[in-house]
Short mmCIF file of C-alpha atoms in Angstrom, two decimals:
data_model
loop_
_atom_site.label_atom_id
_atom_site.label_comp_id
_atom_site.label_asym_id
_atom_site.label_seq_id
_atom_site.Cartn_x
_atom_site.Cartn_y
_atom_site.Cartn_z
CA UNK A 1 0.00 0.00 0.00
CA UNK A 2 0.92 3.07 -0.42
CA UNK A 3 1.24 6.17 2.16
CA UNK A 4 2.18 9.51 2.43
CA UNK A 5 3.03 11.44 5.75
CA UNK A 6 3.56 15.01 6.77
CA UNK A 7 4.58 15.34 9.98
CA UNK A 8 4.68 19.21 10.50
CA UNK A 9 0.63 20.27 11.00
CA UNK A 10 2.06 23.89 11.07
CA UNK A 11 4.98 26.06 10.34
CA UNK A 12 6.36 29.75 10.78
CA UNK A 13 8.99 31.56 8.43
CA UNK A 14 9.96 34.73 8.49
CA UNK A 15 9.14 36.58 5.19
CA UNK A 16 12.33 36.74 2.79
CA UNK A 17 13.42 33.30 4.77
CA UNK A 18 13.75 30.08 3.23
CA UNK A 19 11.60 26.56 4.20
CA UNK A 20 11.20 23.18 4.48
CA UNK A 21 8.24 21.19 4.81
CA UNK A 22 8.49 17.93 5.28
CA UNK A 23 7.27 14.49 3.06
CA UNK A 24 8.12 11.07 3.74
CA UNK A 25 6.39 8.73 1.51
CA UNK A 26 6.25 4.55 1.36
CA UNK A 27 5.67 2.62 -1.63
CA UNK A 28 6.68 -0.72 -3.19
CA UNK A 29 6.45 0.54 -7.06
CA UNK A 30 9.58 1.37 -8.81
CA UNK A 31 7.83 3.96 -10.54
CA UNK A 32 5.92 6.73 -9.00
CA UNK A 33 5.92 10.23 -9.18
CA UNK A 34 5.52 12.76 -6.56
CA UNK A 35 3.69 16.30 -6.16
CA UNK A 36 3.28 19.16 -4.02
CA UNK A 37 0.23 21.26 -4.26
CA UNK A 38 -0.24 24.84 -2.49
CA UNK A 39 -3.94 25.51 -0.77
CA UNK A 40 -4.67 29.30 -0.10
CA UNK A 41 -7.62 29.75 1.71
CA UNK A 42 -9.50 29.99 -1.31
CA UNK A 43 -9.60 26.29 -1.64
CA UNK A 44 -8.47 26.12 -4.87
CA UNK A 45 -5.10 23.41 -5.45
CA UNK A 46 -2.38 24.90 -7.29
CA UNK A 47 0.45 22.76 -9.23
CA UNK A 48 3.99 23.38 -7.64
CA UNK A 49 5.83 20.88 -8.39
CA UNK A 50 6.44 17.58 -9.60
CA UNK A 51 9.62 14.77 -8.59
CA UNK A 52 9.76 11.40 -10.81
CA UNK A 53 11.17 8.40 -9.19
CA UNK A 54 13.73 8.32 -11.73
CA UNK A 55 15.09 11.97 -12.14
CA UNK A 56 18.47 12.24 -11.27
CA UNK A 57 18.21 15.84 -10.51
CA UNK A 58 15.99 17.64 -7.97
CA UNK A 59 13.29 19.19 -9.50
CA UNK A 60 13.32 22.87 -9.29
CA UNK A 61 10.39 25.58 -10.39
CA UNK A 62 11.41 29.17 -9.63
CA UNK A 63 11.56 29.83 -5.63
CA UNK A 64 9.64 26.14 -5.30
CA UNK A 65 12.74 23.01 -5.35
CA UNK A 66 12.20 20.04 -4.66
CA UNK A 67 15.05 17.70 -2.39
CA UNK A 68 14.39 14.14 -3.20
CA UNK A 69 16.16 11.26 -1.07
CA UNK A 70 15.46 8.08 -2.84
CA UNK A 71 16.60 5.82 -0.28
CA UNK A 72 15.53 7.74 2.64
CA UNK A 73 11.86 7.99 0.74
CA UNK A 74 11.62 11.87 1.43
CA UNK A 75 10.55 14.75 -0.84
CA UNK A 76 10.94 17.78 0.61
CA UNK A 77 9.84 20.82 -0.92
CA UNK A 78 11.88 23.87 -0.06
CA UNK A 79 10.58 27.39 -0.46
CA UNK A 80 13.51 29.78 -0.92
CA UNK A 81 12.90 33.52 -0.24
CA UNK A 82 8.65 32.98 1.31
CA UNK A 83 6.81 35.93 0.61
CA UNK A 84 3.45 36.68 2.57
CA UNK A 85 1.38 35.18 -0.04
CA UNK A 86 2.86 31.83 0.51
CA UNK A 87 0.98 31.52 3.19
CA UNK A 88 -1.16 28.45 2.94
CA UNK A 89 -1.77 24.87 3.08
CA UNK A 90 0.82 22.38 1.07
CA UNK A 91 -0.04 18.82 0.60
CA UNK A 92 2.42 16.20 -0.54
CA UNK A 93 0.91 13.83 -3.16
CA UNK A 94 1.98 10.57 -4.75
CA UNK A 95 1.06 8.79 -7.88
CA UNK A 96 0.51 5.61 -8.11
CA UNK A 97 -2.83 4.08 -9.91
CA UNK A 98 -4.28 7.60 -8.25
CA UNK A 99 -2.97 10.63 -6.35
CA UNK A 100 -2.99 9.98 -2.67
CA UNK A 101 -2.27 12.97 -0.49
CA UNK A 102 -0.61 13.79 2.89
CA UNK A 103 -1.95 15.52 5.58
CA UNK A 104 -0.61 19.05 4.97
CA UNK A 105 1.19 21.64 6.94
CA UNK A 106 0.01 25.13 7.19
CA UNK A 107 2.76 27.49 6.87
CA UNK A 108 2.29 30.63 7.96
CA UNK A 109 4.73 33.75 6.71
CA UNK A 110 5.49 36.44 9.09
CA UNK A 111 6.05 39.55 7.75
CA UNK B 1 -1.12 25.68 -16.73
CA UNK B 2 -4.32 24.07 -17.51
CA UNK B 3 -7.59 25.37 -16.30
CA UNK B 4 -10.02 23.02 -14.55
CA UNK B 5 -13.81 24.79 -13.58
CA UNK B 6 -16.18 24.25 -11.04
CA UNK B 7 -19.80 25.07 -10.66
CA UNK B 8 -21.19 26.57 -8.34
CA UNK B 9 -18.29 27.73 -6.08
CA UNK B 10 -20.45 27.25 -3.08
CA UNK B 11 -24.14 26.25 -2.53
CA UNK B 12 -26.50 25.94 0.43
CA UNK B 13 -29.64 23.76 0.22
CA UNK B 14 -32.33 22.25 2.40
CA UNK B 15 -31.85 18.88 3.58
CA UNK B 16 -33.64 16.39 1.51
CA UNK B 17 -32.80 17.87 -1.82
CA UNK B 18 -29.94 17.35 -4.61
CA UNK B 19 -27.32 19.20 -5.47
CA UNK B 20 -25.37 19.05 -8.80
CA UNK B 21 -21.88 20.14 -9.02
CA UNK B 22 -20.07 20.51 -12.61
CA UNK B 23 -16.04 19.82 -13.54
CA UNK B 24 -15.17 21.19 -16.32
CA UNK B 25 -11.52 20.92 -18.35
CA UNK B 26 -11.27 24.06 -20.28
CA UNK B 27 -8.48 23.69 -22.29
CA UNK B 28 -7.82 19.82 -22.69
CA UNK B 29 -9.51 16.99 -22.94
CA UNK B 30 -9.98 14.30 -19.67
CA UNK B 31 -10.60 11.03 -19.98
CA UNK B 32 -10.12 10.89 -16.50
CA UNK B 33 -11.34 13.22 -13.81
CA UNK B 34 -11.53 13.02 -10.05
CA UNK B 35 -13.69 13.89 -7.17
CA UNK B 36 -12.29 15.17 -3.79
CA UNK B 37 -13.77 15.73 -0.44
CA UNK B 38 -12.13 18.04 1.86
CA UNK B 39 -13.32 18.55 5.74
CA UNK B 40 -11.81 21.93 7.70
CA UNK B 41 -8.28 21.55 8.15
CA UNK B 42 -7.90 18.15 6.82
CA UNK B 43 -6.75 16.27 3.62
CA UNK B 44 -8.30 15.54 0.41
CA UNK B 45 -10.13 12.47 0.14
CA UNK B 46 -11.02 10.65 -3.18
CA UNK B 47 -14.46 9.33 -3.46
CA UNK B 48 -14.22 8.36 -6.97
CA UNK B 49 -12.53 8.20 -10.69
CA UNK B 50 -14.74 9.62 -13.55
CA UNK B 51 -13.95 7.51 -16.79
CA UNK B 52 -15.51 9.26 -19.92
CA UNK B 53 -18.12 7.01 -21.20
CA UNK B 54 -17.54 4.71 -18.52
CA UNK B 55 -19.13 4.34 -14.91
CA UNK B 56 -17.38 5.78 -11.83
CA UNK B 57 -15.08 3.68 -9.74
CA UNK B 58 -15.69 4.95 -6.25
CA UNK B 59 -13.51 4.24 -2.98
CA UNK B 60 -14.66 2.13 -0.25
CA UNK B 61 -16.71 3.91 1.76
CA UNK B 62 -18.14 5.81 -1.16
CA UNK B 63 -22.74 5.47 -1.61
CA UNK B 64 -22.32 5.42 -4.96
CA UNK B 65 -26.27 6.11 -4.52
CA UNK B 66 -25.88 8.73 -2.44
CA UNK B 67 -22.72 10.98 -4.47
CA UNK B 68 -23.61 10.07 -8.46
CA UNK B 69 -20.98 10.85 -10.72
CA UNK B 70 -21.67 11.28 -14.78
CA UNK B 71 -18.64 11.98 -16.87
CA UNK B 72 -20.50 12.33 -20.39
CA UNK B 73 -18.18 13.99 -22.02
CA UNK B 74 -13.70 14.69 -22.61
CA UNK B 75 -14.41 18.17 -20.86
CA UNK B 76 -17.21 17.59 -18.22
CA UNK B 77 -18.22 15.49 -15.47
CA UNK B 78 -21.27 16.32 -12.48
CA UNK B 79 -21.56 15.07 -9.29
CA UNK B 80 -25.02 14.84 -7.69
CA UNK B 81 -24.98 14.70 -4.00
CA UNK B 82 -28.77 13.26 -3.74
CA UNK B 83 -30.97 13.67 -0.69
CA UNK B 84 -28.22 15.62 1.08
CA UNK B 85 -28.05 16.02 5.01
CA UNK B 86 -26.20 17.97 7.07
CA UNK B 87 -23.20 16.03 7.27
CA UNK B 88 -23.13 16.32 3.68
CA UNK B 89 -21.39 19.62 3.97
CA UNK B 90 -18.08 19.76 3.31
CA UNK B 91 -15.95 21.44 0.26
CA UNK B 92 -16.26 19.25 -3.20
CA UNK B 93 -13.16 19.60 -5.14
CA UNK B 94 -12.60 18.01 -8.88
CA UNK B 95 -9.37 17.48 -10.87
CA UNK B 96 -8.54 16.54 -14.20
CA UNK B 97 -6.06 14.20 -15.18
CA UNK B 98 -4.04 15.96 -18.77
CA UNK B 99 -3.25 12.90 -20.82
CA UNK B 100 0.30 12.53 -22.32
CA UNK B 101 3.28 14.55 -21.16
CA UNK B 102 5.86 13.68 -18.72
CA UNK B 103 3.95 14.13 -15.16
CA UNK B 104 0.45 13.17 -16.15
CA UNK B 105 -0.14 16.02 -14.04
CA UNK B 106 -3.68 16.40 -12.56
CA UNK B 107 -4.89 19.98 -12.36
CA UNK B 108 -8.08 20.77 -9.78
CA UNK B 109 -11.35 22.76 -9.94
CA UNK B 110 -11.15 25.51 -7.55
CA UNK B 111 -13.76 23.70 -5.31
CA UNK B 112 -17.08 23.99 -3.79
CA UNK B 113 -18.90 24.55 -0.96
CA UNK B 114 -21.58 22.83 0.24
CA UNK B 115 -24.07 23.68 3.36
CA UNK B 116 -26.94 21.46 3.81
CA UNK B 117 -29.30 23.26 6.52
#
C-alpha cells in the first residue's frame, strides 16, 4: 500500500526566509511520481511541483525546489525567499494508480 | 497551466434535496477526472474516478447512490450529491487528469462549498 506522511501540521517563516516542509512517503512501485500542491484559503489546489522516481536531478520551479532522497523515501519541498502570499496549506501527493495525499502543513509567513 | 472549472463555487440547500456540481476541463480533454472531499483543516479524500463514457469507480466507503458521478463527455463530469443532510457539507473539489506529457499532471477545480441546513 501506499502512504504519504507530513509530519509538521504547522509552520512559521519569516518573510524573505527560506523553508522546508516535510514528506516522507512509502511505496513498493519502482515507478511513482511525486507532487506538491499549495492551498490558499481559497480552496483552490495549485500545481507546484512535480519529482519522478527516476530523475536524477531535484526538480526545481522558480523559488519552489524540490530535495528528493530516494533511499531515505523523502521529498521535501523547499521554499527559498517565502513571501506573505505563501501563506497556505501544502499537501504532498503521490502517484501511483491515483494521487494519494498527505496531511498538509500550514505554513504561515510572518512579515 | 491548464484550467479546470467548477460550478457553483459554493451552494447551500435544504436537507432532503440534490445538489449538482459541474467539472469542467477548459483547455484539454480528460478522460479521466476526479472527485475530492475536503473537511476543515484536513486532507483531500477521493471518493471516486470519472472515466468518460464509462461508470465511476468509487472508494470504499463511497454510496455510490448517495454521491452520483456522470462523466459524459472529454471536458465535463457532475456530481449529484442526492438527498443531502447535514453532514453532507463539506468542500467538493474536482481534478482533471491531462493525458500525455511527462507528469500526467492532474490539475483541480477551484472547489465547492456545500451547506446542507
Amino acid at each position: 500500500a501506499q502512504k504519504i506522511t507530513q509530519t509538521q501540521p504547522g509552520m512559521f517563516v519569516q518573510e524573505k526566509e527560506a523553508v522546508t516542509l516535510d514528506c516522507t512517503y512509502d511505496t513498493s512501485d519502482q515507478s511513482y511520481g511525486l507532487f506538491w500542491y499549495k492551498q490558499p484559503s481559497s480552496g483552490e489546489m495549485i500545481f507546484l511541483i512535480y519529482q519522478g522516481s527516476y530523475d536524477e536531478q531535484n526538480a526545481t520551479e522558480g523559488r519552489y525546489s524540490l530535495n528528493f532522497q530516494k533511499a531515505r523515501k523523502s521529498a521535501n519541498l523547499v521554499i527559498s525567499a517565502s513571501q506573505l502570499g505563501d501563506s497556505a496549506m501544502y499537501f504532498c501527493a503521490m502517484k501511483g494508480g491515483k494521487l494519494i495525499f498527505g496531511q498538509g502543513t500550514e505554513l504561515s509567513v510572518k512579515p | 497551466g491548464a484550467v479546470v472549472s467548477q460550478h457553483p463555487s459554493w451552494v447551500i440547500c435544504k436537507s432532503g434535496t440534490s445538489v449538482k456540481i459541474e467539472c469542467r476541463s477548459l483547455d484539454f480533454q480528460a478522460t479521466t477526472m476526479f472527485w475530492y472531499r475536503q473537511f476543515p483543516k484536513q486532507s483531500l479524500m477521493l471518493m471516486a474516478t470519472s472515466n468518460e463514457g464509462s461508470k465511476a469507480t468509487y472508494e470504499q466507503g463511497v454510496e455510490k447512490d448517495k454521491f452520483l458521478i456522470n462523466h459524459a463527455s472529454l471536458t465535463l463530469s457532475t456530481l449529484t450529491v442526492t438527498s443531502a443532510h447535514p453532514e453532507d457539507s463539506s468542500f467538493y473539489i474536482c481534478s482533471a487528469r491531462r493525458p500525455g506529457g511527462y507528469t500526467d499532471t492532474q490539475y483541480f477545480g477551484p472547489g465547492t462549498r456545500l451547506t446542507v441546513l
